[in-house]
Amino acid sequence: MQKCNIIWILGESVRNYPGSDKIPQNNEYKCGKYKLMEDIASEGIEFSNMVVSGPSTVMAHSSMFTSHPSVYLGRTYADFKFDTTIPTISSILKKNGYHIYTSTHYAEGRKILKPITQSLDPKDTPEDIKHDINWGSEDLIKVLDHLLKKGLEEPFFLMVNFNNQENTAELMGSAIAKLKEHNLYDNSLFFLSPDHGWPDLNRNPNDDQHDSVLTDSTSLIPFFMKFPGCSIKKIPQLTSTLDIMPTILDFLNIPRSKYKFHGQSLMPLISGKGGYKEIKHRTDIRYLFQIGRSISIRDENFKYLVHPSRPVEKREEFYHLNLDKDELKNISFDKKYNTKKLEFREEFKRQERNLINFHANILINKFKKQMPKNMKKAKILLFGSAHPLFLKILLKACETLDDCEIDFVGEKIPTSMENITFHNLTIEESDFSFIKKIELSDLQKAQNQSKRMIVKSRAIKYKDFIKNCSPLLTKYFDLTIVPIDNPYGVGQKEYRKIVKNLNTNNVVFFDYNLDVKIPPRNWFINGLSLLYHKRNYYISMPYKFPREVKRYIKSIREN
């Protein structure tokens, strides 16, 4: 193994082609490729067409750091919980003696992605930097200055993720200049890239939101790489952000055979010796159990899009990229391209089967470990309004219990199980008004920070259950399973009223990670937060309450 410092300057929302600095109608700054990137390209290697795994921060970063497609790493954004058995570039480098220094502008990302990126602790940043808000690019310069002044222990992996603002390119250039001043630039393995692209309304008027469209403006990025002795080269071939992690390990000669990657090393392309396999690359919008999923499967010439939740006639799109670079002409119904479209459709189906089986195996194994003992010939009631695929996996998990009998309340889902009785109940989408969860950093500001929101949810209503499923109220159940499909607790009040009227021995509320949620009368557990919802706002706080917080809660409950 050769040890070399690794530096990654990561931008936010930059396309793989130059563009105007500012688009007045939506105040976007410098979303076209920076001139700074051209300067770096003159010193090293440019991969001009790198496909992102997901065009949003959490999906993009998590896939870059693991060489796993983003949809393998979470099931919904709200319930995102990283499986720490999956190796990350930070964890592998740390095992090999590296010191990890990663920081991102995105406050939510610092929290969600910490197990993946091993982001900096507050003690390693300047005292005036607040960690519960998004950072500007100027804040990242402060963090970098603080680290350089303190001294980076070598060998190190340094990643700085800048925000997208008017002077970001200038500040990224300033960061590189500071690294040069400390003699850390020339002898390091250096990367410069954005995390994903950004819509370009000048090219496609439908391209209006970065995490809801899959045009090349959002799903292709430029990626730059430099190391001592490297040649100057531009590689236009399609590559993937999943390739970054195996490339780093290959460059450092760290054995890769014991790790499973979905990407491949870029070193064969750099050396020109061959060995980089041309494949169809995938990009996802949303996770497996989220509404509004879209998937792109593409190669150099064609792009296939599928939108699982849309009507059949609008579910597929197909584009000939050589003839239609702006993706304006959907040739999905053109018979001339039918054979090629079917080829991409079959590839999507293959990948989707693998993805579903991956999550199903994890969830079913977790289900078996969490179930109460002595569940042979158990009578089980399952009701809720979660994603149909999740419910199908839950039913499959219940089947692992010996000779169980299942009553399922909800909209019927396809299954070959024989030991299940369906109680069909149409679930209509409803508006729920609630107060947005707040992070409680200052108790006195709690009411001022709260904000009323309207959320659409498909929760089963108590009155509908009583009206349509009354025979279940007199039946005994060994276990009642209630899946919940949102992080806000929307619909749980209805579920608790239903459960109170049931004759059941055990009740479990599951989220999409099959983590158990137990909702007592006034409290319910929500991820890493305990939420109290008696008044007209939510308070989020850790399990271990300081004394003054306990007093505050007691005063609220007494009133």
Coordinates of C-alpha atoms in Angstrom, one line a residue:
M1 CA 0.0 0.0 0.0
Q2 CA 1.2 3.5 -0.9
K3 CA 0.1 6.3 1.5
C4 CA -0.8 9.6 -0.1
N5 CA -2.8 12.4 1.2
I6 CA -6.3 12.7 -0.4
I7 CA -8.0 16.0 -1.0
W8 CA -11.5 16.3 -2.4
I9 CA -13.0 19.7 -3.1
L10 CA -16.7 19.0 -3.6
G11 CA -19.1 21.6 -5.1
E12 CA -22.9 21.7 -5.1
S13 CA -25.1 21.6 -8.2
V14 CA -22.8 22.1 -11.2
R15 CA -23.5 20.9 -14.7
N16 CA -20.9 19.2 -17.0
Y17 CA -20.9 22.1 -19.5
P18 CA -20.3 25.9 -19.2
G19 CA -23.3 28.2 -18.7
S20 CA -24.3 31.6 -17.6
D21 CA -23.3 32.7 -14.1
K22 CA -26.8 33.6 -13.1
I23 CA -30.3 32.8 -14.2
P24 CA -32.5 35.7 -13.1
Q25 CA -35.8 34.0 -13.0
N26 CA -34.9 31.6 -10.2
N27 CA -31.7 33.2 -8.8
E28 CA -29.4 30.2 -9.6
Y29 CA -25.7 30.9 -9.3
K30 CA -23.0 29.5 -11.5
C31 CA -24.6 26.2 -12.2
G32 CA -22.6 25.8 -15.4
K33 CA -19.1 24.3 -15.2
Y34 CA -16.7 26.7 -13.5
K35 CA -13.7 28.2 -15.2
L36 CA -11.7 26.9 -12.1
M37 CA -12.5 23.4 -13.3
E38 CA -10.9 24.1 -16.7
D39 CA -7.8 25.3 -14.9
I40 CA -7.6 22.1 -12.9
A41 CA -8.2 20.1 -16.1
S42 CA -5.1 21.7 -17.6
E43 CA -3.1 20.0 -14.8
G44 CA -4.6 16.5 -14.7
I45 CA -7.5 14.3 -15.8
E46 CA -11.0 15.3 -16.7
F47 CA -13.9 12.8 -16.7
S48 CA -16.4 14.9 -18.6
N49 CA -19.4 12.6 -18.4
M50 CA -19.8 11.1 -15.0
V51 CA -23.2 9.7 -14.1
V52 CA -24.5 10.4 -10.5
S53 CA -26.4 7.8 -8.6
G54 CA -28.9 10.3 -7.3
P55 CA -29.3 14.0 -8.1
S56 CA -29.7 15.2 -4.5
T57 CA -27.2 15.7 -1.7
V58 CA -27.9 12.7 0.6
M59 CA -28.3 10.3 -2.3
A60 CA -25.2 11.6 -4.1
H61 CA -22.9 11.7 -1.2
S62 CA -23.9 8.4 0.3
S63 CA -23.3 6.6 -3.1
M64 CA -20.0 8.4 -3.7
F65 CA -18.6 7.3 -0.3
T66 CA -19.8 3.6 -0.6
S67 CA -19.8 2.7 -4.3
H68 CA -23.4 1.5 -3.7
P69 CA -26.3 2.9 -5.6
S70 CA -28.1 5.4 -3.3
V71 CA -31.3 3.3 -3.4
Y72 CA -29.5 0.4 -1.7
L73 CA -28.6 2.7 1.3
G74 CA -32.0 3.8 2.4
R75 CA -35.7 3.0 1.9
T76 CA -37.1 6.5 2.4
Y77 CA -35.5 9.9 3.0
A78 CA -37.4 10.5 6.2
D79 CA -36.4 7.1 7.7
F80 CA -32.9 7.1 6.2
K81 CA -30.7 4.9 8.4
F82 CA -27.3 3.8 7.1
D83 CA -26.4 0.1 7.5
T84 CA -23.0 0.4 9.1
T85 CA -22.0 -3.0 7.9
I86 CA -21.5 -1.5 4.4
P87 CA -17.9 -0.2 4.2
T88 CA -17.3 3.4 3.3
I89 CA -14.2 5.2 1.9
S90 CA -13.8 6.9 5.3
S91 CA -14.0 3.7 7.3
I92 CA -11.6 1.8 5.0
L93 CA -9.1 4.6 5.0
K94 CA -9.4 5.0 8.7
K95 CA -8.6 1.3 9.1
N96 CA -5.5 1.9 7.0
G97 CA -4.2 4.6 9.2
Y98 CA -5.7 7.7 7.6
H99 CA -7.1 10.7 9.5
I100 CA -10.5 11.8 8.3
Y101 CA -11.5 15.4 7.9
T102 CA -14.8 15.8 6.1
S103 CA -17.2 18.7 6.2
T104 CA -20.4 19.7 4.3
H105 CA -22.4 22.9 4.1
Y106 CA -25.7 21.0 4.5
A107 CA -26.8 20.8 8.1
E108 CA -29.2 17.8 7.6
G109 CA -26.5 16.1 5.6
R110 CA -24.0 16.5 8.5
K111 CA -26.4 14.6 10.7
I112 CA -27.7 12.0 8.4
L113 CA -24.4 11.2 6.6
K114 CA -22.1 11.2 9.6
P115 CA -21.9 7.4 9.8
I116 CA -20.9 7.4 6.1
T117 CA -18.6 10.4 5.8
Q118 CA -17.5 10.6 9.4
S119 CA -17.9 14.4 9.3
L120 CA -16.0 16.7 11.6
D121 CA -17.1 17.0 15.3
P122 CA -18.0 20.5 16.5
K123 CA -14.8 20.5 18.6
D124 CA -12.8 20.4 15.4
T125 CA -14.4 23.5 14.0
P126 CA -14.1 27.2 14.9
E127 CA -16.2 28.2 18.0
D128 CA -18.3 30.7 16.1
I129 CA -19.5 28.0 13.6
K130 CA -23.1 26.9 14.3
H131 CA -23.8 23.2 13.6
D132 CA -27.6 23.3 13.5
I133 CA -27.8 25.5 10.3
N134 CA -26.6 25.3 6.7
W135 CA -23.1 26.8 6.2
G136 CA -22.2 29.3 3.5
S137 CA -19.1 28.7 1.5
E138 CA -17.4 31.3 3.6
D139 CA -18.0 29.1 6.7
L140 CA -16.3 26.2 4.9
I141 CA -13.2 28.5 4.3
K142 CA -13.2 29.2 8.1
V143 CA -13.3 25.5 8.8
L144 CA -10.5 24.8 6.4
D145 CA -8.4 27.7 7.9
H146 CA -9.0 26.2 11.4
L147 CA -7.8 22.8 10.3
L148 CA -4.8 24.1 8.5
K149 CA -3.8 26.2 11.4
K150 CA -4.3 23.3 13.8
G151 CA -2.4 21.0 11.5
L152 CA -3.7 18.0 9.5
E153 CA -2.3 14.7 10.8
E154 CA -0.9 12.7 7.8
P155 CA -1.9 10.7 6.0
F156 CA -5.3 12.3 5.7
F157 CA -8.5 12.3 3.7
L158 CA -9.8 15.9 3.5
M159 CA -13.2 16.6 1.9
V160 CA -14.8 20.0 1.8
N161 CA -18.3 20.3 0.3
F162 CA -19.1 23.9 -0.6
N163 CA -22.5 25.5 -1.0
N164 CA -23.9 26.8 -4.3
Q165 CA -23.7 30.6 -4.1
E166 CA -22.6 33.5 -6.2
N167 CA -18.9 33.4 -5.1
T168 CA -18.5 29.7 -4.7
A169 CA -16.0 29.2 -7.6
E170 CA -13.9 32.0 -6.2
L171 CA -13.9 30.5 -2.7
M172 CA -13.1 27.0 -4.0
G173 CA -10.1 28.6 -5.8
S174 CA -9.2 30.2 -2.5
A175 CA -9.3 26.8 -0.7
I176 CA -6.9 25.4 -3.3
A177 CA -4.6 28.3 -2.9
K178 CA -4.5 27.8 0.8
L179 CA -3.6 24.1 0.3
K180 CA -0.8 25.1 -2.0
E181 CA 0.5 27.6 0.6
H182 CA 0.8 24.7 3.1
N183 CA 2.5 22.4 0.5
L184 CA -0.5 20.0 0.5
Y185 CA -1.7 20.3 -3.0
D186 CA 1.0 19.1 -5.4
N187 CA 1.9 15.8 -3.7
S188 CA -1.7 14.7 -2.9
L189 CA -4.3 12.7 -4.8
F190 CA -6.7 15.6 -5.6
F191 CA -10.3 15.5 -6.7
L192 CA -12.6 18.4 -7.8
S193 CA -16.2 17.8 -8.6
P194 CA -19.8 18.7 -7.8
D195 CA -22.1 16.2 -6.1
H196 CA -24.8 16.4 -8.8
G197 CA -25.9 18.7 -11.6
W198 CA -28.7 21.3 -11.8
P199 CA -31.7 21.9 -14.2
D200 CA -31.2 24.0 -17.2
L201 CA -34.4 25.8 -18.2
N202 CA -32.6 27.1 -21.3
R203 CA -32.3 23.6 -22.7
N204 CA -35.4 22.0 -21.4
P205 CA -38.4 24.0 -20.0
N206 CA -39.6 20.9 -18.1
D207 CA -36.3 20.7 -16.3
D208 CA -37.3 22.7 -13.2
Q209 CA -36.2 20.9 -10.0
H210 CA -32.9 19.1 -9.5
D211 CA -34.3 16.2 -7.5
S212 CA -37.4 15.5 -9.6
V213 CA -36.0 15.3 -13.1
L214 CA -33.4 13.1 -14.8
T215 CA -32.1 15.1 -17.7
D216 CA -28.4 15.2 -18.3
S217 CA -28.2 18.7 -16.8
T218 CA -28.9 17.1 -13.4
S219 CA -27.5 13.6 -13.8
L220 CA -24.1 14.2 -15.4
I221 CA -21.2 16.0 -13.7
P222 CA -17.6 16.8 -14.5
F223 CA -15.0 15.1 -12.4
F224 CA -11.4 16.1 -12.2
M225 CA -8.5 14.1 -10.8
K226 CA -4.8 15.0 -10.3
F227 CA -1.9 13.2 -8.7
P228 CA 1.9 13.4 -8.9
G229 CA 3.2 12.4 -12.3
C230 CA -0.3 12.1 -13.9
S231 CA -0.7 12.9 -17.6
I232 CA -3.1 15.6 -18.9
K233 CA -6.1 13.8 -20.3
K234 CA -9.8 14.2 -21.1
I235 CA -11.9 11.1 -20.9
P236 CA -15.4 11.5 -22.5
Q237 CA -16.5 8.0 -21.8
L238 CA -19.5 7.5 -19.5
T239 CA -18.3 6.8 -15.9
S240 CA -20.1 6.8 -12.6
T241 CA -19.7 8.4 -9.2
L242 CA -19.8 4.8 -7.9
D243 CA -16.3 4.5 -9.4
I244 CA -14.7 7.0 -7.1
M245 CA -14.3 4.7 -4.0
P246 CA -12.7 1.8 -5.9
T247 CA -10.4 4.2 -7.8
I248 CA -9.0 5.6 -4.5
L249 CA -8.4 2.1 -3.2
D250 CA -6.8 1.0 -6.5
F251 CA -4.5 4.1 -6.5
L252 CA -3.4 3.3 -2.9
N253 CA -3.0 -0.4 -3.7
I254 CA -5.4 -1.3 -0.9
P255 CA -6.8 -4.8 -1.6
R256 CA -10.3 -4.6 -2.8
S257 CA -11.3 -8.3 -3.1
K258 CA -13.0 -8.4 0.3
Y259 CA -15.2 -5.4 -0.4
K260 CA -18.3 -5.4 -2.7
F261 CA -18.5 -2.5 -5.0
H262 CA -21.1 -1.5 -7.6
G263 CA -18.6 0.7 -9.3
Q264 CA -15.2 0.0 -10.9
S265 CA -11.7 1.6 -10.8
L266 CA -11.1 4.4 -13.2
M267 CA -7.3 3.6 -13.3
P268 CA -7.6 1.5 -16.5
L269 CA -9.1 4.4 -18.3
I270 CA -6.3 6.7 -17.0
S271 CA -3.6 4.3 -18.0
G272 CA -5.2 3.5 -21.4
K273 CA -4.6 -0.2 -20.9
G274 CA -8.3 -1.2 -21.0
G275 CA -10.3 -3.1 -18.5
Y276 CA -13.0 -0.6 -17.7
K277 CA -16.3 -2.4 -18.6
E278 CA -18.9 -0.4 -20.5
I279 CA -22.3 -0.8 -18.7
K280 CA -25.7 0.8 -18.5
H281 CA -25.6 3.4 -15.7
R282 CA -28.5 4.0 -13.4
T283 CA -29.7 7.2 -11.6
D284 CA -32.6 7.3 -9.1
I285 CA -34.9 9.9 -7.8
R286 CA -36.4 8.9 -4.4
Y287 CA -35.9 5.7 -2.5
L288 CA -37.7 2.4 -2.9
F289 CA -40.7 3.1 -0.6
Q290 CA -41.2 6.8 -1.5
I291 CA -43.9 8.3 -3.7
G292 CA -42.7 9.9 -7.0
R293 CA -39.8 7.6 -7.8
S294 CA -38.2 8.0 -11.2
I295 CA -35.3 5.8 -12.6
S296 CA -32.9 6.5 -15.5
I297 CA -31.0 3.7 -17.2
R298 CA -28.6 5.0 -19.9
D299 CA -25.6 4.3 -22.0
E300 CA -23.7 6.5 -24.5
N301 CA -26.6 6.6 -27.0
F302 CA -29.9 6.0 -25.3
K303 CA -31.7 6.9 -22.1
Y304 CA -34.6 5.0 -20.7
L305 CA -36.8 6.5 -17.9
V306 CA -39.4 4.8 -15.9
H307 CA -41.8 6.4 -13.4
P308 CA -43.4 3.5 -11.4
S309 CA -46.2 5.6 -9.8
R310 CA -47.5 7.2 -13.0
P311 CA -50.3 6.0 -15.2
V312 CA -49.3 3.2 -17.7
E313 CA -49.3 5.5 -20.7
K314 CA -47.0 7.9 -19.0
R315 CA -44.8 5.4 -17.2
E316 CA -41.9 5.2 -19.7
E317 CA -39.8 7.6 -21.7
F318 CA -37.0 6.8 -24.2
Y319 CA -34.6 9.2 -25.8
H320 CA -32.0 9.0 -28.5
L321 CA -29.2 11.1 -27.0
N322 CA -27.2 11.4 -30.2
L323 CA -30.1 13.0 -32.0
D324 CA -31.8 14.7 -29.1
K325 CA -29.3 15.9 -26.5
D326 CA -31.9 18.1 -24.8
E327 CA -34.2 15.1 -24.3
L328 CA -37.2 16.9 -25.8
K329 CA -38.5 14.1 -28.1
N330 CA -39.8 11.0 -26.3
I331 CA -39.5 8.1 -28.7
S332 CA -41.0 5.5 -26.3
F333 CA -43.9 4.8 -28.8
D334 CA -41.7 4.8 -31.9
K335 CA -41.8 1.2 -33.2
K336 CA -38.4 1.8 -34.9
Y337 CA -36.8 1.8 -31.5
N338 CA -39.0 -0.9 -29.8
T339 CA -36.3 -3.5 -29.7
K340 CA -33.8 -1.2 -28.1
K341 CA -36.3 0.1 -25.6
L342 CA -37.2 -3.5 -24.6
E343 CA -33.5 -4.1 -24.0
F344 CA -33.4 -1.2 -21.5
R345 CA -36.7 -2.2 -19.9
E346 CA -35.3 -5.7 -19.2
E347 CA -32.2 -4.2 -17.7
F348 CA -34.4 -2.1 -15.4
K349 CA -36.4 -5.1 -14.4
R350 CA -33.3 -7.1 -13.6
Q351 CA -31.9 -4.2 -11.5
E352 CA -35.2 -3.7 -9.7
R353 CA -35.5 -7.4 -8.8
N354 CA -32.0 -7.3 -7.3
L355 CA -32.9 -4.1 -5.4
I356 CA -36.1 -5.4 -4.0
N357 CA -34.5 -8.7 -3.0
F358 CA -31.7 -6.9 -1.2
H359 CA -34.1 -4.9 1.0
A360 CA -36.5 -7.8 1.5
N361 CA -33.7 -10.0 2.8
I362 CA -32.6 -7.4 5.3
L363 CA -36.1 -6.6 6.5
I364 CA -37.3 -10.2 6.7
N365 CA -34.2 -11.2 8.7
K366 CA -34.7 -8.2 11.0
F367 CA -38.4 -9.1 11.4
K368 CA -37.6 -12.7 12.6
K369 CA -35.1 -11.4 15.2
Q370 CA -37.6 -8.9 16.6
M371 CA -40.7 -11.0 16.9
P372 CA -41.9 -12.3 20.3
K373 CA -41.1 -15.9 21.1
N374 CA -43.7 -18.7 20.9
M375 CA -45.4 -17.3 17.9
K376 CA -46.3 -20.7 16.4
K377 CA -49.8 -20.7 14.9
A378 CA -50.1 -17.0 15.7
K379 CA -53.1 -15.0 14.7
I380 CA -51.8 -11.7 13.2
L381 CA -53.6 -8.5 12.3
L382 CA -51.8 -6.2 9.9
F383 CA -53.2 -2.8 9.0
G384 CA -51.8 0.5 7.9
S385 CA -51.2 2.7 4.9
A386 CA -47.6 2.1 4.0
H387 CA -46.1 1.6 0.5
P388 CA -47.6 -1.5 -1.2
L389 CA -44.2 -3.0 -1.7
F390 CA -43.3 -2.6 2.0
L391 CA -46.6 -4.3 2.9
K392 CA -45.9 -7.1 0.6
I393 CA -42.5 -7.7 2.2
L394 CA -44.1 -7.5 5.6
L395 CA -46.6 -10.2 4.6
K396 CA -43.7 -12.3 3.4
A397 CA -42.0 -11.8 6.7
C398 CA -45.1 -12.9 8.6
E399 CA -45.0 -16.1 6.5
T400 CA -41.7 -17.1 8.2
L401 CA -43.7 -17.6 11.5
D402 CA -45.0 -21.2 11.7
D403 CA -48.6 -21.7 10.6
C404 CA -49.6 -18.1 11.2
E405 CA -53.0 -16.8 10.2
I406 CA -53.1 -13.2 8.9
D407 CA -55.9 -10.7 8.7
F408 CA -54.9 -7.8 6.4
V409 CA -56.8 -4.5 6.4
G410 CA -56.2 -2.1 3.6
E411 CA -56.2 -2.1 -0.2
K412 CA -55.5 -5.6 -1.5
I413 CA -52.0 -6.3 -2.8
P414 CA -50.9 -9.2 -5.0
T415 CA -49.7 -12.2 -3.1
S416 CA -49.6 -16.0 -3.5
M417 CA -50.0 -16.6 0.3
E418 CA -52.9 -18.9 1.3
N419 CA -53.1 -18.1 5.0
I420 CA -54.2 -14.5 4.6
T421 CA -57.7 -13.0 4.8
F422 CA -58.1 -9.6 3.1
H423 CA -60.4 -7.0 4.5
N424 CA -60.5 -4.5 1.6
L425 CA -60.6 -0.9 2.8
T426 CA -60.2 1.9 0.3
I427 CA -57.8 4.5 1.8
E428 CA -58.2 8.0 0.5
E429 CA -55.5 10.6 0.6
S430 CA -56.3 13.2 3.3
D431 CA -54.8 16.5 4.4
F432 CA -53.4 16.5 7.9
S433 CA -52.5 19.8 9.6
F434 CA -49.7 19.6 12.1
I435 CA -46.8 21.6 13.5
K436 CA -43.4 20.9 12.0
K437 CA -40.9 19.2 14.3
I438 CA -38.3 21.6 15.6
E439 CA -34.8 21.0 17.0
L440 CA -35.0 22.3 20.6
S441 CA -31.8 24.3 21.0
D442 CA -33.6 27.0 23.0
L443 CA -36.7 26.2 25.0
Q444 CA -37.9 29.8 25.1
K445 CA -37.9 30.0 21.3
A446 CA -39.8 26.8 20.8
Q447 CA -43.2 28.4 19.9
N448 CA -41.5 31.0 17.6
Q449 CA -39.6 28.3 15.7
S450 CA -42.5 26.1 15.1
K451 CA -44.4 26.2 11.8
R452 CA -47.8 24.8 10.8
M453 CA -47.7 22.5 7.8
I454 CA -50.2 20.5 5.7
V455 CA -49.1 17.0 4.9
K456 CA -51.0 14.6 2.6
S457 CA -51.2 11.1 4.1
R458 CA -53.1 7.9 3.4
A459 CA -53.7 6.9 7.0
I460 CA -56.7 4.6 7.7
K461 CA -59.4 6.4 9.6
Y462 CA -60.8 5.1 12.8
K463 CA -64.4 5.5 11.7
D464 CA -63.8 3.6 8.4
F465 CA -62.2 0.7 10.3
I466 CA -65.0 0.4 12.8
K467 CA -67.6 0.6 10.0
N468 CA -66.1 -1.9 7.6
C469 CA -64.1 -4.2 9.8
S470 CA -66.2 -4.6 12.9
P471 CA -65.8 -8.5 13.1
L472 CA -62.1 -7.9 13.8
L473 CA -63.0 -6.1 17.0
T474 CA -64.2 -9.3 18.6
K475 CA -61.5 -11.6 17.4
Y476 CA -58.3 -12.3 19.4
F477 CA -54.9 -11.6 17.9
D478 CA -51.5 -12.7 19.2
L479 CA -49.9 -9.8 17.3
T480 CA -51.0 -6.6 15.7
I481 CA -48.6 -5.0 13.3
V482 CA -49.1 -1.3 12.3
P483 CA -46.6 0.0 9.6
I484 CA -46.3 3.8 9.5
D485 CA -45.3 5.7 6.4
N486 CA -44.1 9.1 7.6
P487 CA -41.8 10.5 10.2
Y488 CA -44.3 13.1 11.6
G489 CA -46.6 10.7 13.3
V490 CA -49.4 11.7 10.9
G491 CA -52.2 9.2 11.2
Q492 CA -51.0 7.6 14.4
K493 CA -53.8 9.1 16.5
E494 CA -56.2 7.2 14.3
Y495 CA -54.2 4.0 14.6
R496 CA -54.0 4.3 18.4
K497 CA -57.8 4.6 18.6
I498 CA -58.2 1.5 16.5
V499 CA -55.7 -0.5 18.6
K500 CA -57.5 0.5 21.9
N501 CA -60.6 -1.3 20.6
L502 CA -58.8 -4.5 19.6
N503 CA -58.3 -7.7 21.6
T504 CA -54.6 -8.1 21.0
N505 CA -51.7 -9.4 23.0
N506 CA -48.8 -7.6 21.3
V507 CA -48.8 -4.4 19.2
V508 CA -45.8 -3.1 17.2
F509 CA -45.6 0.0 15.1
F510 CA -42.9 -0.3 12.4
D511 CA -41.2 2.3 10.3
Y512 CA -39.6 1.4 6.9
N513 CA -36.5 0.2 8.6
L514 CA -38.6 -2.2 10.7
D515 CA -37.5 -0.3 13.7
V516 CA -40.2 -0.6 16.4
K517 CA -42.2 2.4 17.4
I518 CA -44.2 2.2 20.6
P519 CA -46.8 5.0 20.9
P520 CA -47.9 5.5 24.5
R521 CA -50.7 7.9 25.3
N522 CA -48.8 11.2 25.1
W523 CA -45.5 10.2 23.6
F524 CA -44.2 8.3 20.6
I525 CA -40.7 7.4 19.4
N526 CA -39.7 8.9 16.1
G527 CA -36.2 7.9 14.9
L528 CA -33.7 9.4 17.2
S529 CA -36.1 11.9 18.7
L530 CA -38.9 11.8 21.3
L531 CA -41.8 14.0 20.3
Y532 CA -44.4 15.4 22.6
H533 CA -47.5 16.6 20.7
K534 CA -50.1 17.7 23.3
R535 CA -50.0 21.4 22.5
N536 CA -49.9 23.0 19.0
Y537 CA -46.2 22.4 18.3
Y538 CA -43.7 19.5 18.5
I539 CA -40.6 19.5 20.5
S540 CA -37.7 17.3 19.5
M541 CA -35.1 16.4 22.0
P542 CA -32.7 13.5 23.0
Y543 CA -33.8 10.5 25.1
K544 CA -31.6 11.7 28.1
F545 CA -33.3 14.8 29.2
P546 CA -31.5 17.5 31.2
R547 CA -33.2 18.5 34.5
E548 CA -34.5 21.9 33.1
V549 CA -36.1 20.1 30.1
K550 CA -37.9 17.7 32.4
R551 CA -39.3 20.5 34.4
Y552 CA -40.4 22.3 31.2
I553 CA -42.2 19.1 30.0
K554 CA -43.9 18.6 33.4
S555 CA -45.2 22.2 33.3
I556 CA -46.7 21.7 29.8
R557 CA -48.4 18.4 30.8
E558 CA -49.8 19.9 34.0
N559 CA -51.3 22.8 32.0

